[in-house]
Short mmCIF file of C-alpha atoms in Angstrom, two decimals:
data_model
loop_
_atom_site.label_atom_id
_atom_site.label_comp_id
_atom_site.label_asym_id
_atom_site.label_seq_id
_atom_site.Cartn_x
_atom_site.Cartn_y
_atom_site.Cartn_z
CA GLY A 1 -0.03 1.41 0.00
CA HIS A 2 1.82 -0.17 2.87
CA GLN A 3 5.52 0.27 3.53
CA ALA A 4 7.93 -2.19 1.94
CA TYR A 5 10.74 -3.40 4.20
CA TRP A 6 14.15 -4.93 3.59
CA VAL A 7 13.77 -8.61 4.28
CA CYS A 8 16.99 -10.01 5.73
CA PRO A 9 16.93 -13.48 7.36
CA MET A 10 20.52 -13.23 8.62
CA VAL A 11 19.80 -10.58 11.26
CA ARG A 12 18.18 -11.26 14.64
CA GLU A 13 16.61 -8.25 16.31
CA ASN A 14 18.07 -7.34 19.68
CA GLU A 15 15.67 -6.62 22.54
CA SER A 16 16.16 -2.88 22.94
CA GLU A 17 14.83 -1.00 25.94
CA GLU A 18 11.94 0.23 23.79
CA LEU A 19 11.06 -3.29 22.67
CA LYS A 20 11.33 -4.62 26.21
CA LEU A 21 9.05 -1.85 27.47
CA GLY A 22 6.55 -2.58 24.71
CA ASN A 23 6.48 -6.28 25.58
CA GLU A 24 5.91 -5.50 29.26
CA LEU A 25 3.10 -3.11 28.38
CA HIS A 26 1.38 -5.69 26.16
CA LYS A 27 1.59 -8.28 28.95
CA ALA A 28 0.19 -5.83 31.49
CA MET A 29 -2.70 -4.85 29.21
CA ALA A 30 -3.48 -8.52 28.56
CA GLN A 31 -3.68 -9.27 32.29
CA ARG A 32 -5.78 -6.17 32.91
CA VAL A 33 -8.30 -6.99 30.17
CA SER A 34 -8.54 -10.76 30.76
CA LYS A 35 -8.12 -11.03 34.54
CA GLY A 36 -8.79 -7.58 35.93
CA ILE A 37 -5.27 -7.31 37.33
CA PRO A 38 -4.49 -3.60 37.89
CA LEU A 39 -1.90 -2.08 35.61
CA PRO A 40 1.53 -1.43 37.17
CA THR A 41 2.11 2.16 38.26
CA ALA A 42 4.25 2.89 35.19
CA PHE A 43 1.37 1.93 32.90
CA ARG A 44 -1.55 3.25 34.95
CA VAL A 45 -1.95 6.13 32.50
CA TYR A 46 -3.29 3.63 29.94
CA GLU A 47 -6.12 2.40 32.17
CA GLU A 48 -8.67 4.39 30.19
CA TYR A 49 -7.96 2.32 27.08
CA ALA A 50 -8.36 -0.99 28.90
CA GLN A 51 -11.66 0.27 30.30
CA ALA A 52 -12.78 1.52 26.89
CA PHE A 53 -12.15 -1.89 25.33
CA LEU A 54 -14.05 -3.70 28.08
CA GLU A 55 -16.97 -1.28 27.87
CA ARG A 56 -17.23 -1.83 24.11
CA ALA A 57 -16.88 -5.58 24.50
CA ASN A 58 -19.57 -5.78 27.16
CA ARG A 59 -22.07 -4.11 24.85
CA LEU A 60 -21.99 -7.27 22.75
CA PRO A 61 -24.31 -10.19 23.57
CA ASN A 62 -22.39 -12.80 25.59
CA PRO A 63 -18.92 -11.62 24.57
CA VAL A 64 -15.92 -13.95 24.66
CA ILE A 65 -12.78 -11.96 25.45
CA LEU A 66 -9.40 -13.21 24.24
CA VAL A 67 -5.91 -11.75 24.71
CA GLU A 68 -2.52 -12.43 23.13
CA GLN A 69 -3.98 -15.03 20.76
CA LYS A 70 -1.56 -16.68 18.32
CA TRP A 71 -3.08 -18.18 15.18
CA ALA A 72 -1.72 -19.45 11.88
CA ILE A 73 -3.01 -20.64 8.51
CA ASN A 74 -1.56 -22.58 5.59
CA ARG A 75 -1.70 -21.74 1.89
CA ASP A 76 -5.24 -23.11 1.70
CA TYR A 77 -6.34 -20.61 4.37
CA GLN A 78 -6.92 -23.45 6.82
CA LEU A 79 -6.06 -23.10 10.50
CA VAL A 80 -2.87 -24.91 11.52
CA GLY A 81 -0.61 -24.96 14.56
CA TYR A 82 1.49 -21.85 15.10
CA PHE A 83 4.67 -23.83 14.36
CA ALA A 84 3.20 -26.30 11.86
CA LYS A 85 5.44 -27.33 8.96
CA ASP A 86 2.97 -25.99 6.40
CA VAL A 87 2.35 -22.65 8.14
CA TRP A 88 2.07 -19.76 5.69
CA PHE A 89 0.84 -16.84 7.74
CA ARG A 90 0.96 -16.12 11.48
CA GLN A 91 -0.77 -13.46 13.51
CA THR A 92 -0.83 -12.47 17.18
CA LEU A 93 -3.88 -10.50 18.34
CA ASP A 94 -3.72 -8.32 21.44
CA ALA A 95 -7.32 -7.94 22.57
CA VAL A 96 -10.38 -9.52 20.95
CA ALA A 97 -14.06 -9.72 21.87
CA ILE A 98 -16.28 -12.14 19.96
CA SER A 99 -20.06 -12.35 19.99
CA LYS A 100 -21.21 -15.44 18.15
CA GLU A 101 -24.84 -14.51 18.78
CA ALA A 102 -24.49 -11.11 17.09
CA GLY A 103 -22.02 -12.34 14.47
CA ILE A 104 -19.67 -9.45 15.16
CA GLY A 105 -16.42 -8.89 17.01
CA LEU A 106 -13.87 -6.34 18.14
CA GLN A 107 -10.12 -6.45 17.65
CA TRP A 108 -7.88 -3.89 19.37
CA ASP A 109 -4.13 -3.73 18.85
CA TRP A 110 -2.03 -1.85 21.40
CA LYS A 111 0.66 0.26 19.72
CA THR A 112 3.54 2.08 21.41
CA GLY A 113 5.02 3.71 18.30
CA LYS A 114 4.01 6.68 16.20
CA PRO A 115 0.58 6.56 14.51
CA LYS A 116 0.59 5.32 10.91
CA ASN A 117 -2.22 5.35 8.39
CA ASP A 118 -1.84 1.72 7.38
CA PRO A 119 -4.58 -0.67 8.64
CA LEU A 120 -3.28 -3.74 6.80
CA GLN A 121 -2.16 -5.54 9.96
CA LEU A 122 -5.59 -4.95 11.50
CA LEU A 123 -7.41 -6.25 8.44
CA LEU A 124 -5.27 -9.38 8.26
CA GLY A 125 -5.97 -10.01 11.93
CA ALA A 126 -9.68 -9.73 11.20
CA ALA A 127 -9.29 -12.17 8.30
CA MET A 128 -7.74 -14.67 10.71
CA LEU A 129 -10.69 -14.24 13.07
CA PHE A 130 -13.14 -14.95 10.26
CA THR A 131 -11.27 -18.21 9.64
CA GLN A 132 -11.33 -19.08 13.32
CA TYR A 133 -14.99 -18.17 13.88
CA PRO A 134 -17.40 -19.04 11.03
CA GLU A 135 -20.23 -17.37 12.96
CA LEU A 136 -18.71 -13.92 12.41
CA ASP A 137 -19.99 -11.61 9.69
CA GLY A 138 -18.20 -8.37 10.62
CA MET A 139 -15.21 -7.13 12.59
CA LEU A 140 -14.52 -3.66 13.99
CA ASN A 141 -10.76 -3.25 14.37
CA GLU A 142 -8.68 -0.54 15.99
CA PHE A 143 -5.05 0.38 16.43
CA VAL A 144 -4.76 2.10 19.83
CA TRP A 145 -1.74 4.44 19.79
CA LEU A 146 -1.23 4.44 23.54
CA GLN A 147 1.48 7.07 23.80
CA HIS A 148 -0.30 9.45 21.44
CA GLY A 149 -3.88 9.14 22.68
CA SER A 150 -5.35 8.32 19.28
CA ARG A 151 -6.98 5.39 17.51
CA THR A 152 -7.18 4.15 13.92
CA THR A 153 -10.33 2.27 12.95
CA ALA A 154 -10.84 -0.24 10.14
CA ARG A 155 -13.97 -2.32 9.48
CA LEU A 156 -13.98 -5.62 7.61
CA MET A 157 -16.89 -7.79 6.51
CA ARG A 158 -16.56 -11.48 5.75
CA ALA A 159 -17.51 -10.83 2.12
CA ASP A 160 -14.46 -8.55 1.77
CA VAL A 161 -11.88 -11.16 2.85
CA PRO A 162 -11.17 -12.64 -0.64
CA GLN A 163 -10.52 -9.15 -2.00
CA LEU A 164 -8.16 -8.43 0.90
CA TRP A 165 -6.06 -11.55 0.26
CA ALA A 166 -6.03 -10.80 -3.47
CA ALA A 167 -4.52 -7.38 -2.71
CA VAL A 168 -1.90 -8.81 -0.35
CA LEU A 169 -0.74 -11.81 -2.38
CA PRO A 170 1.41 -9.89 -4.92
CA GLU A 171 3.52 -8.47 -2.07
CA VAL A 172 3.79 -11.90 -0.45
CA GLN A 173 4.97 -13.37 -3.75
CA LYS A 174 7.70 -10.71 -3.95
CA MET A 175 8.91 -11.67 -0.48
CA GLU A 176 8.88 -15.37 -1.34
CA HIS A 177 10.83 -14.70 -4.53
CA ALA A 178 13.41 -12.69 -2.58
CA TYR A 179 13.75 -15.44 0.02
CA ASN A 180 14.03 -18.26 -2.52
CA ASN A 181 16.58 -16.40 -4.64
CA VAL A 182 18.49 -14.74 -1.77
CA MET A 183 17.65 -11.31 -3.17
CA TYR A 184 16.98 -8.61 -0.58
CA PRO A 185 16.89 -5.17 -2.22
CA ALA A 186 17.34 -2.39 0.33
CA GLN A 187 14.20 -0.34 0.93
CA PRO A 188 14.29 2.78 3.14
CA ASN A 189 11.63 3.00 5.85
CA ALA A 190 10.89 4.59 9.22
CA LEU A 191 13.15 2.15 11.09
CA CYS A 192 16.36 3.07 9.26
CA GLY A 193 17.40 5.90 11.54
CA ASN A 194 17.41 4.28 14.95
CA TRP A 195 16.21 0.67 14.99
CA CYS A 196 17.56 -1.29 12.03
CA GLN A 197 20.23 -3.93 12.83
CA VAL A 198 21.44 -4.29 9.22
CA GLU A 199 24.54 -2.10 9.32
CA SER A 200 25.54 -3.09 5.78
CA CYS A 201 22.40 -1.51 4.34
CA PRO A 202 23.03 1.77 2.44
CA HIS A 203 20.08 3.32 4.28
CA HIS A 204 21.31 2.37 7.78
CA GLY A 205 21.28 5.32 10.17
CA LEU A 206 19.63 7.72 7.71
#
């Protein structure tokens, strides 16, 4: 299963050097994929991944390439504005290629952290794409772990989307209950040691 995190609405994450670097890398990859702008010298080592995405995308019939797309849905799984009052779920997708003719698409997510065997974020991104594009029947999704030279692949078919949401909803309901009742039980995770801003947590720094 996926990692449970301590939900705490009172803490705003500071932009660390690592986060700033990650944001700059995502922006550079978006410009490279969408506009052909060369990667800055510091990121030139990742050129092979930008090329790999474009090569895969261009194998599709008449591909539409999208970068840094922000989409949102409400509780009825209908598309809404990213900041709509009834927004229920938001997702930002790094690099997407859609072929309406073939009914298939690619979704690649650039990652700068350590590889994790948890494709949930990818699958939810694919679910959003199915909502956005009714012509799609299947999505091939990949985490690209840039600093580790590896990729994690997850496929999703349109017919599997209801089962995916059914698996996710119990965890969402737990989060909603915690938020509505101001109950945030501490859960240890990989961020405790170096990145967590919640100093009052018993797991902080461990």
